[in-house]
Coordinates of C-alpha atoms in Angstrom, one line a residue:
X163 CA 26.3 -90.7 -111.5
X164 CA 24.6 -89.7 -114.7
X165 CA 26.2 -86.3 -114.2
X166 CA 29.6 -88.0 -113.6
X167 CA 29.3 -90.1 -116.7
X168 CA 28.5 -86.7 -119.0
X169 CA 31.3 -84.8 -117.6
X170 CA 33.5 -87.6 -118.5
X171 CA 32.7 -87.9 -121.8
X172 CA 32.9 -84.7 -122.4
X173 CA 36.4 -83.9 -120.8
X174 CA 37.6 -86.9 -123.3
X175 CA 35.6 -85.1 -126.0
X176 CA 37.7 -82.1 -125.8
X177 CA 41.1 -81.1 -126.2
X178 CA 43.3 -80.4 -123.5
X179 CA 44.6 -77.2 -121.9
X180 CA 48.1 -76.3 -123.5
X181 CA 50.9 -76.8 -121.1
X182 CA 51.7 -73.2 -121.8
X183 CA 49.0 -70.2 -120.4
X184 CA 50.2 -68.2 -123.5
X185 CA 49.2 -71.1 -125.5
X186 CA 45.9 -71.1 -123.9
X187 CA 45.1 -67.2 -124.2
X188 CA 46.4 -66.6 -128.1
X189 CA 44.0 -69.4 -128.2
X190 CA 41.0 -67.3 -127.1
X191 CA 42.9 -64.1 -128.8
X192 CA 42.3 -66.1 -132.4
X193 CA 38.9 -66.6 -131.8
X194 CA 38.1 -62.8 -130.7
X195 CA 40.1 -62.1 -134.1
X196 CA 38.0 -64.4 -136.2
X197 CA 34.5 -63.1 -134.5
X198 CA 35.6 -59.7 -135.2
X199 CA 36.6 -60.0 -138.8
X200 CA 33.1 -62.2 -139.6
X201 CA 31.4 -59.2 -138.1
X202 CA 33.6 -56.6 -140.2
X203 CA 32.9 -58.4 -143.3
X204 CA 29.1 -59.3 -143.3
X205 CA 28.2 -56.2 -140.8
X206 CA 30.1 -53.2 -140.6
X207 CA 29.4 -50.6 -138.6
X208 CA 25.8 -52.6 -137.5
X209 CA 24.8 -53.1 -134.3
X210 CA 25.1 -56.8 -135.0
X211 CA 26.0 -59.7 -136.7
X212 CA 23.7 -62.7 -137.9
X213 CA 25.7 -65.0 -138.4
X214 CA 24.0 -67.8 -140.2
X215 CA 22.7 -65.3 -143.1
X216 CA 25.6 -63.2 -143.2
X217 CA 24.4 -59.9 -142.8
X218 CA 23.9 -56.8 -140.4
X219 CA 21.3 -55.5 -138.0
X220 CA 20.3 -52.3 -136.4
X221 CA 18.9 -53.4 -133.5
X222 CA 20.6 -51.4 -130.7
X223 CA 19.6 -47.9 -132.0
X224 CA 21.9 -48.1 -135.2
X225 CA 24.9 -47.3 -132.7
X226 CA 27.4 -49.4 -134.2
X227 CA 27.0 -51.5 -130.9
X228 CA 29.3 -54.3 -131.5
X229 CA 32.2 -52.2 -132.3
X230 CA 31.3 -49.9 -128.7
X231 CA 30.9 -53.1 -127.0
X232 CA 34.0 -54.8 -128.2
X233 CA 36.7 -52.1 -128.6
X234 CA 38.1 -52.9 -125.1
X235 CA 38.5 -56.6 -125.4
X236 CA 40.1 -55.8 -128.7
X237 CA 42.7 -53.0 -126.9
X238 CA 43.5 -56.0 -124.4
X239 CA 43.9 -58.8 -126.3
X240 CA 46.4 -56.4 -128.6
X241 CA 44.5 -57.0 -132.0
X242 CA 45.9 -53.5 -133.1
X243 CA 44.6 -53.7 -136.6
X244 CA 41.0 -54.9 -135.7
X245 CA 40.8 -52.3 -132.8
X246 CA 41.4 -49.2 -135.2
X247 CA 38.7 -50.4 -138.0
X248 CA 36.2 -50.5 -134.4
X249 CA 37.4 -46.8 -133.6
X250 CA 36.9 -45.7 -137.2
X251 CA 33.5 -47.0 -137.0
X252 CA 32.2 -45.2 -133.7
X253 CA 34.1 -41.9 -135.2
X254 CA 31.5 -42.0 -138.3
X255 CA 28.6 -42.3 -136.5
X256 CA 26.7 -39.2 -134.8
X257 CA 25.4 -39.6 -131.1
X258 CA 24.3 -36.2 -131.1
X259 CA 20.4 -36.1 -131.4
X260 CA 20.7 -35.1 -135.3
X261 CA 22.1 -38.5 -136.0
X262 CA 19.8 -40.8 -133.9
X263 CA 16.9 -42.5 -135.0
X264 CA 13.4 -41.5 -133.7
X265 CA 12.6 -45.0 -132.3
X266 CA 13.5 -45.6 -128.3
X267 CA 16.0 -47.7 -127.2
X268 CA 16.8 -49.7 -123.3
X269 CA 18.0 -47.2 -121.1
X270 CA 20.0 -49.8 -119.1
X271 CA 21.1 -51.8 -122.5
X272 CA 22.7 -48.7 -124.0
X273 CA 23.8 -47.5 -120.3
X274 CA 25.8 -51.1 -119.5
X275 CA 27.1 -51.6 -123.5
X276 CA 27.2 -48.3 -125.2
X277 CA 28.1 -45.7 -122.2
X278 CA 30.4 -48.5 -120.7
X279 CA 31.8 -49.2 -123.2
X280 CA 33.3 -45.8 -125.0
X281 CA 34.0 -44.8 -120.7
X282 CA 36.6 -48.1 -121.1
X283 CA 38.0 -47.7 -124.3
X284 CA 38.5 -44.2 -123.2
X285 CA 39.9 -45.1 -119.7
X286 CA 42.2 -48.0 -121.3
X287 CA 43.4 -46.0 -124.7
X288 CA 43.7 -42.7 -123.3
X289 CA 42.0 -41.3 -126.6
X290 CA 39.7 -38.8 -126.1
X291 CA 37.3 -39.4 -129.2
X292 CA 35.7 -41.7 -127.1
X293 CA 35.1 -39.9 -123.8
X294 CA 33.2 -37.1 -126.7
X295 CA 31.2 -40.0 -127.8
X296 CA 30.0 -41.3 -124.4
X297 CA 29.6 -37.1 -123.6
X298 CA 27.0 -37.6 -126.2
X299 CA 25.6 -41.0 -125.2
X300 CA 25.7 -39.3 -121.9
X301 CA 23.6 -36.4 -122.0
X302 CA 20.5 -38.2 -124.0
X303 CA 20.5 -41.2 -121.7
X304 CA 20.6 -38.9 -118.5
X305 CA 16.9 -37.6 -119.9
X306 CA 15.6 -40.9 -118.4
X307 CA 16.3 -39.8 -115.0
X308 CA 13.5 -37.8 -114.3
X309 CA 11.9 -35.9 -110.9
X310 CA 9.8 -38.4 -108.5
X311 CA 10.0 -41.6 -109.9
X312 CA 13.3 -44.3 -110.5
X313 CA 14.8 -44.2 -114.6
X314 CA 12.7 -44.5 -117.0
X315 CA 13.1 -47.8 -118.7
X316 CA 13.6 -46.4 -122.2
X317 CA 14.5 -43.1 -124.2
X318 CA 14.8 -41.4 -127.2
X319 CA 18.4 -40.6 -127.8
X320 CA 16.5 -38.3 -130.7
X321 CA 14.4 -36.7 -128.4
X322 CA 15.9 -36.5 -125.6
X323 CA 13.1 -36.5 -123.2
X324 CA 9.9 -36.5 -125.6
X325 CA 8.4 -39.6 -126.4
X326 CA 9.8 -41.5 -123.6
X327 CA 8.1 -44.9 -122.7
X328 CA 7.2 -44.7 -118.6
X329 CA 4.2 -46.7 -118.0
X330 CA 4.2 -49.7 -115.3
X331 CA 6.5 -50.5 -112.9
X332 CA 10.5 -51.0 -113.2
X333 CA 12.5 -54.0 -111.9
X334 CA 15.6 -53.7 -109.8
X335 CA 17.9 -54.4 -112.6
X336 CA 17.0 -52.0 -114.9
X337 CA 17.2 -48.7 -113.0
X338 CA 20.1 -50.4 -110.3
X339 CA 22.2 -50.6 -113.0
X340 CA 23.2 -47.4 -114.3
X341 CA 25.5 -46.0 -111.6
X342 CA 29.3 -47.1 -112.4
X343 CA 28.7 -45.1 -115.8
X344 CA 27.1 -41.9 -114.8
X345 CA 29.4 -41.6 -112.0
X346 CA 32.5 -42.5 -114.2
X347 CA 31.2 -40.2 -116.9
X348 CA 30.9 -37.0 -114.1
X349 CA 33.9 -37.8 -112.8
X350 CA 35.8 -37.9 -116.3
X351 CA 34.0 -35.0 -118.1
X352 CA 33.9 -33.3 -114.9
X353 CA 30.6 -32.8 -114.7
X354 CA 28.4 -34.0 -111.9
X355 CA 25.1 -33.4 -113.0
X356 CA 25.9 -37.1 -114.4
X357 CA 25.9 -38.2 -110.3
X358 CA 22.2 -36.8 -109.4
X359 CA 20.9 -39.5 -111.8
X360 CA 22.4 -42.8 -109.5
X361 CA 22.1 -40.7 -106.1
X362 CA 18.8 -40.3 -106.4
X363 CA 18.4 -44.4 -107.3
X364 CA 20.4 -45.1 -104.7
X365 CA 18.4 -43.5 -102.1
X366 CA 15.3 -45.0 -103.7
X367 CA 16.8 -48.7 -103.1
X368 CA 17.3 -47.7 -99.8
X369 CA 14.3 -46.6 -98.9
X370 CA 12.6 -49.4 -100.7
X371 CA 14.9 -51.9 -98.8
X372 CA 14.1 -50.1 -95.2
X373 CA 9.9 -50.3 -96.5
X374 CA 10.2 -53.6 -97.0
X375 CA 12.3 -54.3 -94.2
X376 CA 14.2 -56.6 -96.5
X377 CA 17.9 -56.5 -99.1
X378 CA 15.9 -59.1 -100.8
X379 CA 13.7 -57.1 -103.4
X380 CA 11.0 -58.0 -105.5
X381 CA 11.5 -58.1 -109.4
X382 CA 8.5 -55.9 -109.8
X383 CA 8.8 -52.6 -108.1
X384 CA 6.7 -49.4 -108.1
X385 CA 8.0 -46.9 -110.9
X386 CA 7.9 -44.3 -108.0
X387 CA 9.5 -46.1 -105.6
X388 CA 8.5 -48.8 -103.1
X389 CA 7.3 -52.4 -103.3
X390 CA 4.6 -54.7 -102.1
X391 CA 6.5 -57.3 -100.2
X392 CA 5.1 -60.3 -102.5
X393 CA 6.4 -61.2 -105.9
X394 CA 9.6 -63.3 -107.0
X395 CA 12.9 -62.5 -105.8
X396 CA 16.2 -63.5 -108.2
X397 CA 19.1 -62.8 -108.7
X398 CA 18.6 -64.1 -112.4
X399 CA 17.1 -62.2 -115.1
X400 CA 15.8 -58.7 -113.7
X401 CA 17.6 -59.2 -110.4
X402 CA 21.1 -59.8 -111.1
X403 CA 23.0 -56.7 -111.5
X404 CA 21.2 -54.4 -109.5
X405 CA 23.1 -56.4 -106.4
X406 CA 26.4 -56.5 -108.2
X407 CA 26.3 -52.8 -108.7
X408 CA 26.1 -52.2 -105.0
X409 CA 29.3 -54.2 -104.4
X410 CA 31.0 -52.8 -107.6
X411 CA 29.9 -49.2 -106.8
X412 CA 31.6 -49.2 -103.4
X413 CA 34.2 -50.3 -104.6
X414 CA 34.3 -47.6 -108.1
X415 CA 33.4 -45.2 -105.5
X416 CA 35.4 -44.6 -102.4
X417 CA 33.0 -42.2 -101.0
X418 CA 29.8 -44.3 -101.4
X419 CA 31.4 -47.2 -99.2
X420 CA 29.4 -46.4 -96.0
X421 CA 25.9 -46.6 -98.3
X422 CA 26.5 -48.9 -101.2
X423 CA 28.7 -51.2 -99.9
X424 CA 26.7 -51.8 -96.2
X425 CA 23.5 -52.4 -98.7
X426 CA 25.7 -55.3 -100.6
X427 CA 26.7 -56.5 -97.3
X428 CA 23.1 -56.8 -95.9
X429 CA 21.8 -58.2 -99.5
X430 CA 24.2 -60.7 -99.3
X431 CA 23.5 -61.8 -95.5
X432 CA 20.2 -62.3 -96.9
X433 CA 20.7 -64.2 -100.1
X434 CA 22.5 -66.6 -97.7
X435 CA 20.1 -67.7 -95.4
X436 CA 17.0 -67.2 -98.0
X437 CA 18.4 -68.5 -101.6
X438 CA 21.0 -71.1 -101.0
X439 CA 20.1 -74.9 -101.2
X440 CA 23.0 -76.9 -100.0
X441 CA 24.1 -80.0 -102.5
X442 CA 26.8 -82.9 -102.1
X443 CA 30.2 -82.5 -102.7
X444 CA 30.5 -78.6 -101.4
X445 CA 28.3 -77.6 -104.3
X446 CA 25.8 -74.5 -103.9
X447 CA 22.5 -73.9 -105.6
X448 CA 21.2 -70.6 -105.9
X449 CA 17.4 -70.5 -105.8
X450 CA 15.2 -67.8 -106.4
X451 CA 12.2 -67.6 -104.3
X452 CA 8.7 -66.0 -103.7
X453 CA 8.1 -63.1 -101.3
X454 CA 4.7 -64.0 -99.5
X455 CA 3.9 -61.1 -97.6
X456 CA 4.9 -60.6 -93.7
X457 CA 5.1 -63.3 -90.6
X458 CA 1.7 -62.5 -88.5
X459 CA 0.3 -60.7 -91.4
X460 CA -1.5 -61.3 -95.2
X461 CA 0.1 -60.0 -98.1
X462 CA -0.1 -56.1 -98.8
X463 CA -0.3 -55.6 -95.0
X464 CA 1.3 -52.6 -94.0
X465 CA 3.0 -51.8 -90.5
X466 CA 1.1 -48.8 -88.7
X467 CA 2.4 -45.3 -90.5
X468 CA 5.4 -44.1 -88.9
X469 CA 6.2 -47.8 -86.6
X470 CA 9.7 -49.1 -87.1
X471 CA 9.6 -52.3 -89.0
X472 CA 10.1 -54.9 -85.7
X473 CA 12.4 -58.1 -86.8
X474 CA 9.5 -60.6 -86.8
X475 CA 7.9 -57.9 -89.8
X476 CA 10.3 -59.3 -92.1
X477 CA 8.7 -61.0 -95.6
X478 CA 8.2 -64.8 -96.1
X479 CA 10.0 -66.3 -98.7
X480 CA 9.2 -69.7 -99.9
X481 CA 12.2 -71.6 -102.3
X482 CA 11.3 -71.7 -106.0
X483 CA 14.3 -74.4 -107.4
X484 CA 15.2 -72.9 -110.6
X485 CA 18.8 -71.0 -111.1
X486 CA 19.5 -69.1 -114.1
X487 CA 22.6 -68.8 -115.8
X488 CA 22.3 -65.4 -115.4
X489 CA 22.8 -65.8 -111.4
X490 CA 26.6 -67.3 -112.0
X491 CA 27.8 -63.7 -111.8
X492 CA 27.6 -64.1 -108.1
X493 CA 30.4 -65.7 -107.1
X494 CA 32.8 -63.1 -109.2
X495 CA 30.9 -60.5 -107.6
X496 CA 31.8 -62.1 -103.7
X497 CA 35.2 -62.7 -105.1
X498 CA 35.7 -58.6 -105.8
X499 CA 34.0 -57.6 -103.1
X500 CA 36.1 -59.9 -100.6
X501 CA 39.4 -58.5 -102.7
X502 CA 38.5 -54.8 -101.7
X503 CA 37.0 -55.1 -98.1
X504 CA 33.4 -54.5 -98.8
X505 CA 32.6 -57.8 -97.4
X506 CA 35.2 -59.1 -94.6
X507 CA 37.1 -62.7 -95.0
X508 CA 36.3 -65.7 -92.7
X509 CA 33.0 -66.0 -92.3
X510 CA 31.7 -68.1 -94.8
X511 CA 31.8 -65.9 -98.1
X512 CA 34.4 -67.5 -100.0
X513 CA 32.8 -71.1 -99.5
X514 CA 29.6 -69.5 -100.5
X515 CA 31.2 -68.7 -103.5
X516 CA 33.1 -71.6 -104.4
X517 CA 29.7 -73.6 -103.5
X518 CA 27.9 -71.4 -106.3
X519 CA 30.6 -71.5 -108.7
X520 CA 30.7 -75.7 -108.3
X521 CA 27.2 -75.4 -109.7
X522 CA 27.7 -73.4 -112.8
X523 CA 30.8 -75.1 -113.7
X524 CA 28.0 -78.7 -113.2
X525 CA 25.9 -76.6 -116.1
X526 CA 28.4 -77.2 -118.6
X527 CA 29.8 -80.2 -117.5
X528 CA 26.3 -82.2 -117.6
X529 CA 25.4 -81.9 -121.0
X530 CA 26.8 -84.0 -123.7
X531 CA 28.3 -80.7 -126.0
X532 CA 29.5 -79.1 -122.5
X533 CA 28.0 -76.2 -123.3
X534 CA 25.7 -74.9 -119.8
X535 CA 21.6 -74.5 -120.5
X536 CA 20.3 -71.3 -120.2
X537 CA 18.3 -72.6 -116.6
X538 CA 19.1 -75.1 -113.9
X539 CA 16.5 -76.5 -111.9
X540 CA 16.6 -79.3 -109.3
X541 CA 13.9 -81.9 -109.1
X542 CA 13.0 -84.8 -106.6
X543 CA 15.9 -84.9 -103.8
X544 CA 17.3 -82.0 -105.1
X545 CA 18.6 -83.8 -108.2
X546 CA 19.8 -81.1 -111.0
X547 CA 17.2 -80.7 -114.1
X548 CA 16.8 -79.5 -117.0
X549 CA 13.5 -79.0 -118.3
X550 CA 12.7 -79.3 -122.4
X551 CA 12.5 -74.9 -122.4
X552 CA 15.3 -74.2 -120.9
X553 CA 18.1 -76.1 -122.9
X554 CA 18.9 -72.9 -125.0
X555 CA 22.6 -71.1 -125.0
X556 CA 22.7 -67.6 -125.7
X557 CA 26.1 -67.7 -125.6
X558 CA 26.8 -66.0 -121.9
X559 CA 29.6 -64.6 -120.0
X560 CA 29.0 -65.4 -116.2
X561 CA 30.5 -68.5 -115.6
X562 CA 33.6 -67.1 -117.2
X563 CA 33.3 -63.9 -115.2
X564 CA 33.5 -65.8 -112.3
X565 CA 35.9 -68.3 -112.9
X566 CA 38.4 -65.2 -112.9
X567 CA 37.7 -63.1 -110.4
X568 CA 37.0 -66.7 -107.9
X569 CA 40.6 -68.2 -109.7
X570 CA 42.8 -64.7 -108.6
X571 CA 40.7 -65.0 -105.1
X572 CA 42.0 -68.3 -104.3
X573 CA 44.7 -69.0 -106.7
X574 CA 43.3 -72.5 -107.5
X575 CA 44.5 -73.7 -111.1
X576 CA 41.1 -75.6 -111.2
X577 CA 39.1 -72.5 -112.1
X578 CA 41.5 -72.1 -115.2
X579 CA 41.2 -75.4 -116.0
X580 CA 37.4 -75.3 -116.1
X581 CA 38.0 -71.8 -118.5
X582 CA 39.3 -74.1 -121.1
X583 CA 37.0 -76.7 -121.2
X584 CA 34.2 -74.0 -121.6
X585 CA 36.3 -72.2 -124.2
X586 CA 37.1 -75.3 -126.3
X587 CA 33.1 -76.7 -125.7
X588 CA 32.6 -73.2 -127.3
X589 CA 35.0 -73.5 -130.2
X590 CA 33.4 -77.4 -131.2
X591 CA 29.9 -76.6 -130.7
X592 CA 29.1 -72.7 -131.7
X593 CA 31.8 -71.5 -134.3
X594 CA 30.0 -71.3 -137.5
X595 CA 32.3 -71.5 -141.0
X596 CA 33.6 -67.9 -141.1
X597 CA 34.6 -67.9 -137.6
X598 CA 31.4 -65.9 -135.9
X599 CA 29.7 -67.9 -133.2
X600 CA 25.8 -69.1 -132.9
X601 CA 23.5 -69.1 -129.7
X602 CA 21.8 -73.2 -129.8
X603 CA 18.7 -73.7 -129.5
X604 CA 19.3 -77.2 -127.4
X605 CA 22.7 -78.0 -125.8
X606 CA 21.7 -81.7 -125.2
X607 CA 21.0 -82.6 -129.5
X608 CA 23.8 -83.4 -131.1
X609 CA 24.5 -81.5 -132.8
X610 CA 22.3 -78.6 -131.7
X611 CA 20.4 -76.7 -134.4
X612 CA 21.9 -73.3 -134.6
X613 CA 20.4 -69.9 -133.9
X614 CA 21.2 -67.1 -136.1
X615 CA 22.1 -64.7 -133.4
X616 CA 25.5 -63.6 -131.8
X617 CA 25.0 -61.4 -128.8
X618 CA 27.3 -58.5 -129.0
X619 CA 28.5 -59.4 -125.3
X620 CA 29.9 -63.0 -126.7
X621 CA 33.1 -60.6 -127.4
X622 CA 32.5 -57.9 -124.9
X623 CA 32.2 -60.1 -121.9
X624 CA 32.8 -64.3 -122.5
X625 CA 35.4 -64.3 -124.9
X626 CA 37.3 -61.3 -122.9
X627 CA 36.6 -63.2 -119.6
X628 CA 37.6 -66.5 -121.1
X629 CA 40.9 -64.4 -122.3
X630 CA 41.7 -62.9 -119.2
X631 CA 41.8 -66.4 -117.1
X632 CA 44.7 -67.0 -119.3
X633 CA 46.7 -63.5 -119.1
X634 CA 49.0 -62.5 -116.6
X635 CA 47.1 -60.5 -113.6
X636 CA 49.4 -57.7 -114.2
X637 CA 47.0 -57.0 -117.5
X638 CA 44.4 -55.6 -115.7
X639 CA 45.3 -55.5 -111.8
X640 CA 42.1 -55.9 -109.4
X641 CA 43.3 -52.6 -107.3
X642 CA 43.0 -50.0 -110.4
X643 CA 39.3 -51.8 -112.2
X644 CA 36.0 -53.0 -111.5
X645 CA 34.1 -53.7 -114.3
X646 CA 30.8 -53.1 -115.0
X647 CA 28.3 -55.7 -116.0
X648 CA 29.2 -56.0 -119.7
X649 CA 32.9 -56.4 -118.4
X650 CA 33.9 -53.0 -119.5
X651 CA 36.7 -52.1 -117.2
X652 CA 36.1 -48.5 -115.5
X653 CA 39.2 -47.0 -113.1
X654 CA 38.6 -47.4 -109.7
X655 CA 38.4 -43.8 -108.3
X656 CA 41.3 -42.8 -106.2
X657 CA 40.9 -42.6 -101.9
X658 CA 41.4 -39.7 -101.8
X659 CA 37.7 -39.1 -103.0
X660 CA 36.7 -40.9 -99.6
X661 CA 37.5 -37.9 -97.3
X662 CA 36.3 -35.5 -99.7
X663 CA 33.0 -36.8 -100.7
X664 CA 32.5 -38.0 -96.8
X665 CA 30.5 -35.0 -96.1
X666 CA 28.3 -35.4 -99.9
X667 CA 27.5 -39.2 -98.9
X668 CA 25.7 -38.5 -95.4
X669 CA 23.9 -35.7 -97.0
X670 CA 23.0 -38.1 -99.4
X671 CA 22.3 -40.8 -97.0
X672 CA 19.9 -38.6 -95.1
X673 CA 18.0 -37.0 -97.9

């Protein structure tokens, strides 16, 4: 009731969805203009803006990152003027190593927002400037893939391959990640040294998945490979995109179908009958859980060397009721994946999805600025919580994501519905004076104290998603695109690739 009462006052709070989808999506399209222009005025060719103080920030590597990261939601919402002052900017800077800074930098960051995005302003302009900038990207970030172990976590785009941080273990996010660039990078420069780098990963994951005799892995795993089967399991922070990249490479990917796409299938299965807590109303909530070691045996155990892992060897898991807004990227990622046959129709997946999405779209709804906490938890009879830490908004893109990839699934004007009330609970409670937009520190104050931070990804990925629930389908059709996890869109490689690589991917497979 509670929740019923917030969502109400908020929907009368707000102003309603034009009549028009045009309407809606210039909308969205002035607020990508006004982000951009408060980011070319106080931070030009930064990484990023503050936008409280007004000024500019190298903390991606002095890359010009928001520029990289936004040039393709600035090509598709047709803000000609504002995407030529982000090309001038990547064409001054130097990728090579003589440009680049000493210091190291994520190798998954810069993979997902720098590679990405030059590879989709490339694959969406058709100007080559950018495919040489990600050719440069490219090369130093392929140094983190490195004989015997998974990617390193960080590199030196200086040193290419000196000074390189590799201590500890790895999580599945981080080195899951990196495959629909490398491959789109061979497959546009032509060059497939960039595919050793995700093969070898990929047969890491499955190897790890078949030692564990689980889809379901740990958030800590060895750096050479392999996992203990104990640890959390999420498909939040650390977990998330390492399982959307093996839907979205199947589907990039013709040839990798058979591998990739059976490991979604069986991760998915999985998450299923492990993560999901059932709610009223057809509502979903996706739990992360603990991996306790094996039925009939203590944590660590192993199964004798060379036995078959037997069905009653798989790991214990045990519920933990928190759900980040991280893990509302799922139900976009069923959606796709449904759209392109990696997963088949009618047996449950498109409930599951609607189930999880009902949940996110509940984040914003409960909170009296409509704007969704950065964590959900559910309490005493599974009643939906938000503990004191957790009220933060960083300003994120899933919920968006998935409202349209689940709205072109289903067709259900709902979805779209729900876009605009996050847009416009965005555009009263975020947009600071010169049209930037703030992360809050606590979405329940009124108002909330503003953080002087704005992501690069709140125009690389929410505002474009938000955009794109209002633009005709025909913008970006599902059968040519997959994006990547910063919503950079990447061409879907032709089937033709399937009979020719058919022969690659069993080697591959069997290695």
């Amino acid at each position: 009731l509670a929740m019923l009462a917030a969502a109400a006052a908020v929907a009368g709070a707000l102003p309603p969805m034009p009549d028009s989808l045009a309407e809606a999506a210039n909308a969205v399209r002035e607020e990508g203009r006004s982000t951009w222009a408060a980011y070319y005025k106080h931070a030009r060719g930064f990484d990023s803006l503050r936008p409280l103080s007004h000024r500019g920030v190298n903390d991606w590597g002095s890359v010009g990152m928001m520029a990289i990261d936004c040039l393709d939601t600035l090509w598709l919402m047709n803000l000609t003027a504002e995407f030529k002052q982000a090309r001038s900017i990547v064409e001054e800077i130097d990728y090579t190593p003589a440009g680049r800074e000493a210091r190291s930098v994520s190798t998954f960051e810069m993979t997902i927002r720098g590679l990405g995005g030059l590879l989709s302003a490339h694959a969406l302009s058709g100007d080559r400037l950018f495919l040489r900038k990600a050719e440069q990207l490219g090369e130093a970030l392929n140094t983190a893939f490195v004989p015997g172990r998974f990617p390193l976590p960080s590199v030196s785009l200086k040193k290419q391959g000196a000074g390189m941080h590799g201590g500890g273990g790895v999580n599945p996010a981080e080195v899951g990640t990196l495959s629909l660039e490398f491959h789109s990078l061979a497959r546009a420069t032509k060059r497939p040294e960039f595919d050793a780098g995700p093969d070898d990963v990929r047969r890491r994951m499955a190897a790890t998945v078949t030692l564990l005799n689980s889809s379901l892995v740990p958030l800590s795993l060895k750096s050479s490979g392999g996992a203990h089967p104990t640890g959390r399991v999420s498909l939040g922070a650390m977990g998330d995109s390492y399982y959307e990249y093996l839907a979205k490479t199947a589907i990039l990917d013709p040839r990798l179908r058979p591998t990739a796409g059976a490991m979604f299938k069986a991760a998915l299965l999985e998450i299923e009958q492990q993560l999901l807590v059932p709610r009223e109303h057809g509502r979903t909530f996706l739990a992360e859980a603990s991996m306790n070691g094996r039925r009939g045996r203590p944590a660590g155990g192993a199964s004798a060397a060379g036995a078959p892992r037997a069905p009653s060897d798989k790991p214990l898991f045990s519920k933990i009721l928190k759900m980040d807004h991280l893990a509302c990227f799922l139900p976009g990622t069923i959606a796709v994946a449904l759209h392109h046959g990696v997963i088949p129709r009618g047996e449950g997946h498109e409930e599951v999805a609607e189930g999880i999405l009902k949940t996110c779209i509940d984040m914003y709804r409960m909170t009296p600025s409509g704007i969704a906490p950065e964590i959900l938890s559910l309490g005493p009879g599974n009643t939906p919580e938000v503990r004191r830490n957790d009220r933060h908004n960083l300003l994120r893109p899933e919920t968006a994501e998935s409202l349209y990839f689940v709205g072109l699934l289903t067709g259900k004007p709902r979805y779209r519905r729900a876009a605009w009330d996050m847009f416009a609970a965005f555009r009263a409670g975020s947009r600071a004076s010169d049209g930037a937009y703030t992360s809050l520190d606590d979405v329940y104050a009124q108002p909330s104290r503003r953080r002087d931070d704005m992501p690069t990804f709140w125009l690389a990925e929410t505002l474009k998603y938000l955009f794109l629930n209002f633009a005709p389908p025909t913008l970006l059709p599902l059968d040519g695109w997959v994006f990547n996890t910063e919503a950079h869109p990447l061409r879907i490689f032709p089937r033709g690739a399937e009979a020719a690589g058919a022969a690659a991917a069993a080697a591959a497979a069997a290695a």
